[in-house]
Amino acid sequence: MPVQPSPSSLRESHGFLRVATVSPTLILGDVAANLAVLQAETRALAAQGARLILFPELSLTGYSCADLFHHQALLKRARETLTTLAETTAGLGCVVVVGLPMVAESRLYNVAAVLADGRILGVVPKTFLPNSGEFYERRWFSPSTTLGATEVDGIPIGIDLVFAAEDLSGFVLGVEICEDLWTVIPPSSHAALAGATVLVNPSASDEVLGKAPYRRNLVCQQSARCLAAYVYAGAGAGESSTDVVYSGHGLITENGVLLGETERFSFQTKFALADVDLQRLQHERFKSSSFRDDESRPVFRKVSFTLGQGGGTDAKLLRPLAAHPFVPPAGADRRAVCEEIFAIQATGLARRLRQTKSKTAVLGLSGGLDSTLALLVLIEALKRAGMPADAALTITMPGFGTTSRTKSNAEKLAEALNVPLRTISIRAAVEQHFADIGHPPGQHDITYENAQARERTQVLMDVANQTGGIVVGTGDLSEAALGWCTFNGDHMSMYHVNAGVPKTLVKYLIEWAATELYAKEAGEILHDIIDTPISPELLPVGADGQMEQKTEDTVGPYELHDFFLFHFVRHGCPAAKILWLAQIAFAEKHTSAVIEKWLAVFLRRFAQNQFKRSSIPDGPKVGSVALSPRGDWRMPSDWAGVLE
């Protein structure tokens, strides 16, 4: 029987690296006691799958030893203990970064040592030594700029070191220490340009009011600027509190996002674990011309090492994974998010109305989600364009599949929002068209459906010509991804106002409008529109007058397709990784077989329908994913659709 991959190897095969930041219990100056704590934490965290373990600045001795740093006994003990800690890493499958004072060329340096596979891989000295306020490190230490040696006792030393794992693709480690991060150009910026995907900072930053959120933002920003993971470990409460207090603040961030954080102000050891996505970081760097084109790439020495077996047995993914990545998370300022999105959409449409000197904006109002959102945006756009409210001309066009529910909701919504509405049936026109082309009206195929969609578009275009206006499109981002639109039918308009809004976000925006923006005027109607099954209503209604055609029965759940779209386009994930992530995100809602089925549909439809996206109308980009061929997404229309 084939050997099943371990949870850790499966996780790592998809590019995830488990990292830990630790604020250990500490006894100032007691190197032996501190070593025992660091050894125990290293073993415990390695057993939990940590491949990188970061301890604070000068954590072997304690940061607050002050003039004790001048005592040879303390320095000798710290150096000997470093070798012992390095030996501890043998067979654990992890790399450890620890701080200590170290002598080189008759000077004392504040360094971070990188340990793995039972040996000391290298030592990185601190460059910027704080020497004002409560800090006076220049009293004891020399900055890295005074260092001439490249080795100490055969161990590489310098700020020009990066550490690369030969057996874990994409894991390249860069190191800076505490104050280095607070400088104009942190050393980690150079390390990132030299290839480091994971940056670490052993630190001893004390606490004053307001410093913790500042520090958190600083770490997040540096990870975003470097397109890297950034792990920060702060000295804990066991440090001297003669005049200052340390909290043990640990942070794990990735490209501007906080993944993990330790509890502060504890005398007990505290740690945070998180899985950083190395593949995602590499993808971001491939895409970023600013990162690729930066010419200030310094020459770094690469120290290679092998992690070996490890990674623990934990099958969980330790990082936030949203099932609905386009929808703001719980706790977000919903009003601020929705108002921002409406402002983007409405401003784009208002600009088009002003440019074309339109007298009207014509919109097909079906009683479904997309046309409802388009109408709400149109009302705001008219205000921004300085046009009267009655310039919004909505048209409902009942056909063979129109239900009384959707038709009624369209009528009631237009009335509640005081928007002009015309009813123009397409039945007779489509029946005549069937007769003209010789299509049996009882043959409910793609011709039957698309003839209706194109007839509706023709009506909208002609009314726009009549009234000196433009047609406002309603199709959304999810439909563009799947090609779920009729070419030269609902596929076409003069401005596609929902082009940057996926279906899950459409529903989110309408829910907000129903509860806040238009709660009094149209709240109940909007809620019923949200509850109505999604359908193009192109097939005849049932004998009971109910909807027979439901989109998600044919193409699959939009929440899955939006998840697939986000990870495929935004992060360049291969199919196997998307499937694995979706199985985690939807474990309680969709079976693996269901997810795999609809992922295959998504990939097939996405490949087959690029020709539709290549000729879509202008529309505003709203989030980080867009499919306009003039902006974010350029793809051959004849791509085979195979990405393993």
Short mmCIF file of C-alpha atoms in Angstrom, two decimals, residues 290-538:
data_model
loop_
_atom_site.label_atom_id
_atom_site.label_comp_id
_atom_site.label_asym_id
_atom_site.label_seq_id
_atom_site.Cartn_x
_atom_site.Cartn_y
_atom_site.Cartn_z
CA SER A 290 8.59 47.13 -7.79
CA PHE A 291 10.13 44.26 -5.84
CA ARG A 292 11.66 42.63 -8.91
CA ASP A 293 13.09 45.84 -10.30
CA ASP A 294 14.70 47.15 -7.11
CA GLU A 295 18.36 47.59 -8.03
CA SER A 296 19.62 48.07 -4.48
CA ARG A 297 20.22 44.37 -3.98
CA PRO A 298 23.20 43.91 -1.66
CA VAL A 299 25.47 40.91 -1.87
CA PHE A 300 24.59 38.38 0.82
CA ARG A 301 26.23 35.14 1.84
CA LYS A 302 23.87 32.18 1.83
CA VAL A 303 24.23 29.59 4.56
CA SER A 304 22.48 26.38 3.56
CA PHE A 305 21.10 23.85 6.02
CA THR A 306 18.85 20.81 6.10
CA LEU A 307 15.85 20.61 8.38
CA GLY A 308 15.22 16.91 7.96
CA GLN A 309 12.14 15.14 9.23
CA GLY A 310 9.91 17.10 11.55
CA GLY A 311 6.83 19.24 11.42
CA GLY A 312 4.89 17.36 14.10
CA THR A 313 1.65 15.47 13.64
CA ASP A 314 -0.84 18.33 13.90
CA ALA A 315 -3.18 18.27 10.90
CA LYS A 316 -4.64 21.70 11.58
CA LEU A 317 -3.78 24.79 9.58
CA LEU A 318 -2.75 27.46 12.07
CA ARG A 319 -3.74 30.64 10.28
CA PRO A 320 -6.97 32.47 9.50
CA LEU A 321 -8.73 30.88 6.52
CA ALA A 322 -11.95 32.59 5.49
CA ALA A 323 -14.59 30.53 3.71
CA HIS A 324 -15.76 33.80 2.17
CA PRO A 325 -12.54 35.70 1.42
CA PHE A 326 -14.27 38.55 -0.41
CA VAL A 327 -16.55 39.30 2.53
CA PRO A 328 -15.21 41.38 5.44
CA PRO A 329 -14.65 39.29 8.59
CA ALA A 330 -16.88 39.46 11.62
CA GLY A 331 -15.98 42.47 13.71
CA ALA A 332 -15.08 44.63 10.72
CA ASP A 333 -16.64 48.07 10.48
CA ARG A 334 -19.44 47.04 8.15
CA ARG A 335 -20.69 50.54 7.52
CA ALA A 336 -17.24 51.82 6.60
CA VAL A 337 -16.55 48.87 4.27
CA CYS A 338 -19.89 49.08 2.48
CA GLU A 339 -19.79 52.85 2.14
CA GLU A 340 -16.30 52.57 0.63
CA ILE A 341 -17.43 49.96 -1.92
CA PHE A 342 -20.53 51.97 -2.83
CA ALA A 343 -18.34 55.06 -3.22
CA ILE A 344 -15.98 53.25 -5.61
CA GLN A 345 -18.81 51.87 -7.73
CA ALA A 346 -20.87 55.05 -7.73
CA THR A 347 -17.94 57.33 -8.51
CA GLY A 348 -16.92 55.17 -11.47
CA LEU A 349 -20.44 55.20 -12.87
CA ALA A 350 -20.87 58.92 -12.22
CA ARG A 351 -17.67 59.61 -14.14
CA ARG A 352 -18.99 57.65 -17.13
CA LEU A 353 -22.33 59.48 -17.00
CA ARG A 354 -20.55 62.85 -16.95
CA GLN A 355 -18.14 61.88 -19.71
CA THR A 356 -20.92 60.72 -22.04
CA LYS A 357 -23.15 63.67 -21.09
CA SER A 358 -25.94 61.18 -20.56
CA LYS A 359 -29.45 62.28 -19.79
CA THR A 360 -30.49 58.88 -18.46
CA ALA A 361 -29.07 55.65 -17.09
CA VAL A 362 -31.02 52.61 -18.27
CA LEU A 363 -31.05 49.51 -16.09
CA GLY A 364 -32.73 46.15 -16.48
CA LEU A 365 -34.34 45.41 -13.11
CA SER A 366 -35.09 41.72 -12.67
CA GLY A 367 -35.76 41.46 -8.96
CA GLY A 368 -32.50 39.53 -8.51
CA LEU A 369 -29.36 40.32 -6.53
CA ASP A 370 -27.15 41.86 -9.21
CA SER A 371 -29.66 44.29 -10.72
CA THR A 372 -30.72 45.29 -7.19
CA LEU A 373 -27.17 46.22 -6.24
CA ALA A 374 -26.71 48.03 -9.55
CA LEU A 375 -29.83 50.10 -8.84
CA LEU A 376 -28.66 51.05 -5.35
CA VAL A 377 -25.32 52.13 -6.79
CA LEU A 378 -27.02 54.00 -9.64
CA ILE A 379 -29.05 56.09 -7.20
CA GLU A 380 -25.84 57.19 -5.48
CA ALA A 381 -24.06 57.74 -8.81
CA LEU A 382 -26.76 60.14 -10.00
CA LYS A 383 -26.23 62.24 -6.88
CA ARG A 384 -22.49 62.36 -7.48
CA ALA A 385 -22.99 63.20 -11.15
CA GLY A 386 -25.39 66.03 -10.27
CA MET A 387 -28.24 64.38 -12.18
CA PRO A 388 -31.91 64.15 -11.13
CA ALA A 389 -33.14 60.95 -9.49
CA ASP A 390 -35.62 60.33 -12.31
CA ALA A 391 -32.70 59.98 -14.75
CA ALA A 392 -32.64 56.36 -13.56
CA LEU A 393 -34.82 54.46 -16.01
CA THR A 394 -35.44 50.90 -14.89
CA ILE A 395 -37.07 48.34 -17.12
CA THR A 396 -38.46 44.97 -16.12
CA MET A 397 -38.74 42.58 -19.03
CA PRO A 398 -40.82 39.50 -18.16
CA GLY A 399 -40.28 36.43 -20.30
CA PHE A 400 -40.99 32.73 -20.29
CA GLY A 401 -39.26 32.07 -16.96
CA THR A 402 -40.17 35.18 -15.01
CA THR A 403 -41.84 34.36 -11.71
CA SER A 404 -44.39 36.51 -9.97
CA ARG A 405 -42.00 36.81 -7.01
CA THR A 406 -39.13 38.42 -8.91
CA LYS A 407 -41.42 40.59 -11.05
CA SER A 408 -43.24 41.81 -7.95
CA ASN A 409 -40.00 42.53 -6.11
CA ALA A 410 -38.70 44.57 -9.05
CA GLU A 411 -41.91 46.61 -9.12
CA LYS A 412 -42.05 47.12 -5.37
CA LEU A 413 -38.37 48.04 -5.17
CA ALA A 414 -38.65 50.69 -7.89
CA GLU A 415 -41.72 52.14 -6.17
CA ALA A 416 -40.10 52.15 -2.73
CA LEU A 417 -37.02 53.93 -4.05
CA ASN A 418 -39.08 56.31 -6.18
CA VAL A 419 -37.43 55.21 -9.42
CA PRO A 420 -39.25 55.21 -12.80
CA LEU A 421 -40.05 51.68 -14.00
CA ARG A 422 -41.27 50.45 -17.38
CA THR A 423 -42.56 46.96 -18.09
CA ILE A 424 -41.71 45.63 -21.55
CA SER A 425 -42.55 41.98 -22.18
CA ILE A 426 -40.11 40.14 -24.43
CA ARG A 427 -42.32 37.12 -25.09
CA ALA A 428 -43.80 38.20 -28.41
CA ALA A 429 -40.48 39.48 -29.76
CA VAL A 430 -38.67 36.27 -28.87
CA GLU A 431 -41.45 34.09 -30.31
CA GLN A 432 -41.21 36.05 -33.57
CA HIS A 433 -37.46 35.58 -33.52
CA PHE A 434 -37.88 31.83 -33.07
CA ALA A 435 -40.18 31.81 -36.08
CA ASP A 436 -37.70 33.88 -38.10
CA ILE A 437 -34.78 31.52 -37.47
CA GLY A 438 -36.87 28.36 -37.48
CA HIS A 439 -36.30 27.39 -33.85
CA PRO A 440 -38.99 25.19 -32.23
CA PRO A 441 -40.36 27.18 -29.25
CA GLY A 442 -40.64 23.98 -27.23
CA GLN A 443 -36.94 23.21 -27.63
CA HIS A 444 -35.49 24.62 -24.42
CA ASP A 445 -31.83 24.67 -25.35
CA ILE A 446 -29.08 27.30 -25.31
CA THR A 447 -30.66 29.09 -28.29
CA TYR A 448 -33.93 29.31 -26.38
CA GLU A 449 -32.19 30.85 -23.38
CA ASN A 450 -29.76 33.18 -25.13
CA ALA A 451 -32.37 34.61 -27.47
CA GLN A 452 -34.15 36.00 -24.43
CA ALA A 453 -30.99 37.45 -22.92
CA ARG A 454 -30.07 39.15 -26.18
CA GLU A 455 -33.58 40.49 -26.66
CA ARG A 456 -33.46 42.08 -23.22
CA THR A 457 -30.13 43.70 -24.04
CA GLN A 458 -31.52 45.00 -27.34
CA VAL A 459 -34.46 46.59 -25.51
CA LEU A 460 -32.13 48.28 -23.01
CA MET A 461 -29.80 49.56 -25.73
CA ASP A 462 -32.65 50.95 -27.84
CA VAL A 463 -34.30 52.69 -24.88
CA ALA A 464 -30.94 54.21 -23.99
CA ASN A 465 -30.71 55.54 -27.57
CA GLN A 466 -34.25 56.90 -27.31
CA THR A 467 -33.55 58.77 -24.09
CA GLY A 468 -29.98 59.92 -24.65
CA GLY A 469 -28.59 57.60 -22.02
CA ILE A 470 -26.32 54.65 -21.41
CA VAL A 471 -27.03 51.08 -20.35
CA VAL A 472 -25.78 50.14 -16.88
CA GLY A 473 -24.66 46.51 -16.77
CA THR A 474 -25.48 44.28 -13.83
CA GLY A 475 -23.24 41.20 -14.22
CA ASP A 476 -20.86 40.53 -11.35
CA LEU A 477 -17.29 39.26 -10.93
CA SER A 478 -18.34 35.67 -10.16
CA GLU A 479 -20.38 35.45 -13.35
CA ALA A 480 -17.44 36.80 -15.35
CA ALA A 481 -15.16 34.14 -13.84
CA LEU A 482 -17.57 31.35 -14.77
CA GLY A 483 -18.65 32.85 -18.08
CA TRP A 484 -22.23 32.71 -16.77
CA CYS A 485 -23.53 35.33 -19.14
CA THR A 486 -24.79 35.46 -22.72
CA PHE A 487 -22.17 36.79 -25.11
CA ASN A 488 -23.46 40.08 -26.53
CA GLY A 489 -26.46 39.74 -24.26
CA ASP A 490 -26.24 40.56 -20.55
CA HIS A 491 -22.49 40.33 -21.19
CA MET A 492 -22.65 43.81 -22.76
CA SER A 493 -23.39 47.34 -21.51
CA MET A 494 -21.87 50.83 -21.53
CA TYR A 495 -20.57 50.44 -17.96
CA HIS A 496 -20.47 47.24 -15.90
CA VAL A 497 -20.96 48.67 -12.44
CA ASN A 498 -20.72 45.31 -10.62
CA ALA A 499 -17.68 44.07 -12.54
CA GLY A 500 -15.47 44.06 -9.45
CA VAL A 501 -18.00 42.64 -6.99
CA PRO A 502 -18.29 38.84 -6.54
CA LYS A 503 -21.61 37.23 -5.72
CA THR A 504 -20.90 36.67 -2.01
CA LEU A 505 -20.06 40.34 -1.63
CA VAL A 506 -23.15 41.39 -3.63
CA LYS A 507 -25.31 39.69 -1.02
CA TYR A 508 -23.31 41.26 1.83
CA LEU A 509 -23.79 44.75 0.40
CA ILE A 510 -27.53 44.31 -0.11
CA GLU A 511 -27.92 42.96 3.42
CA TRP A 512 -26.27 46.11 4.74
CA ALA A 513 -28.48 48.30 2.57
CA ALA A 514 -31.54 46.40 3.79
CA THR A 515 -30.71 46.88 7.45
CA GLU A 516 -29.20 50.37 7.39
CA LEU A 517 -29.23 52.33 4.15
CA TYR A 518 -32.81 51.66 3.04
CA ALA A 519 -34.29 49.89 6.05
CA LYS A 520 -37.40 52.07 6.13
CA GLU A 521 -38.04 52.43 2.41
CA ALA A 522 -37.25 48.97 1.09
CA GLY A 523 -35.81 46.80 3.86
CA GLU A 524 -38.37 43.99 3.61
CA ILE A 525 -38.17 43.90 -0.18
CA LEU A 526 -34.39 43.74 -0.14
CA HIS A 527 -34.43 40.90 2.38
CA ASP A 528 -36.82 38.93 0.16
CA ILE A 529 -34.57 39.52 -2.85
CA ILE A 530 -31.67 38.12 -0.82
CA ASP A 531 -33.73 35.04 0.02
CA THR A 532 -34.78 34.44 -3.59
CA PRO A 533 -32.83 31.63 -5.33
CA ILE A 534 -30.36 32.93 -7.92
CA SER A 535 -31.66 32.35 -11.45
CA PRO A 536 -31.45 33.86 -14.95
CA GLU A 537 -35.14 32.86 -15.34
CA LEU A 538 -34.73 31.77 -18.95
#
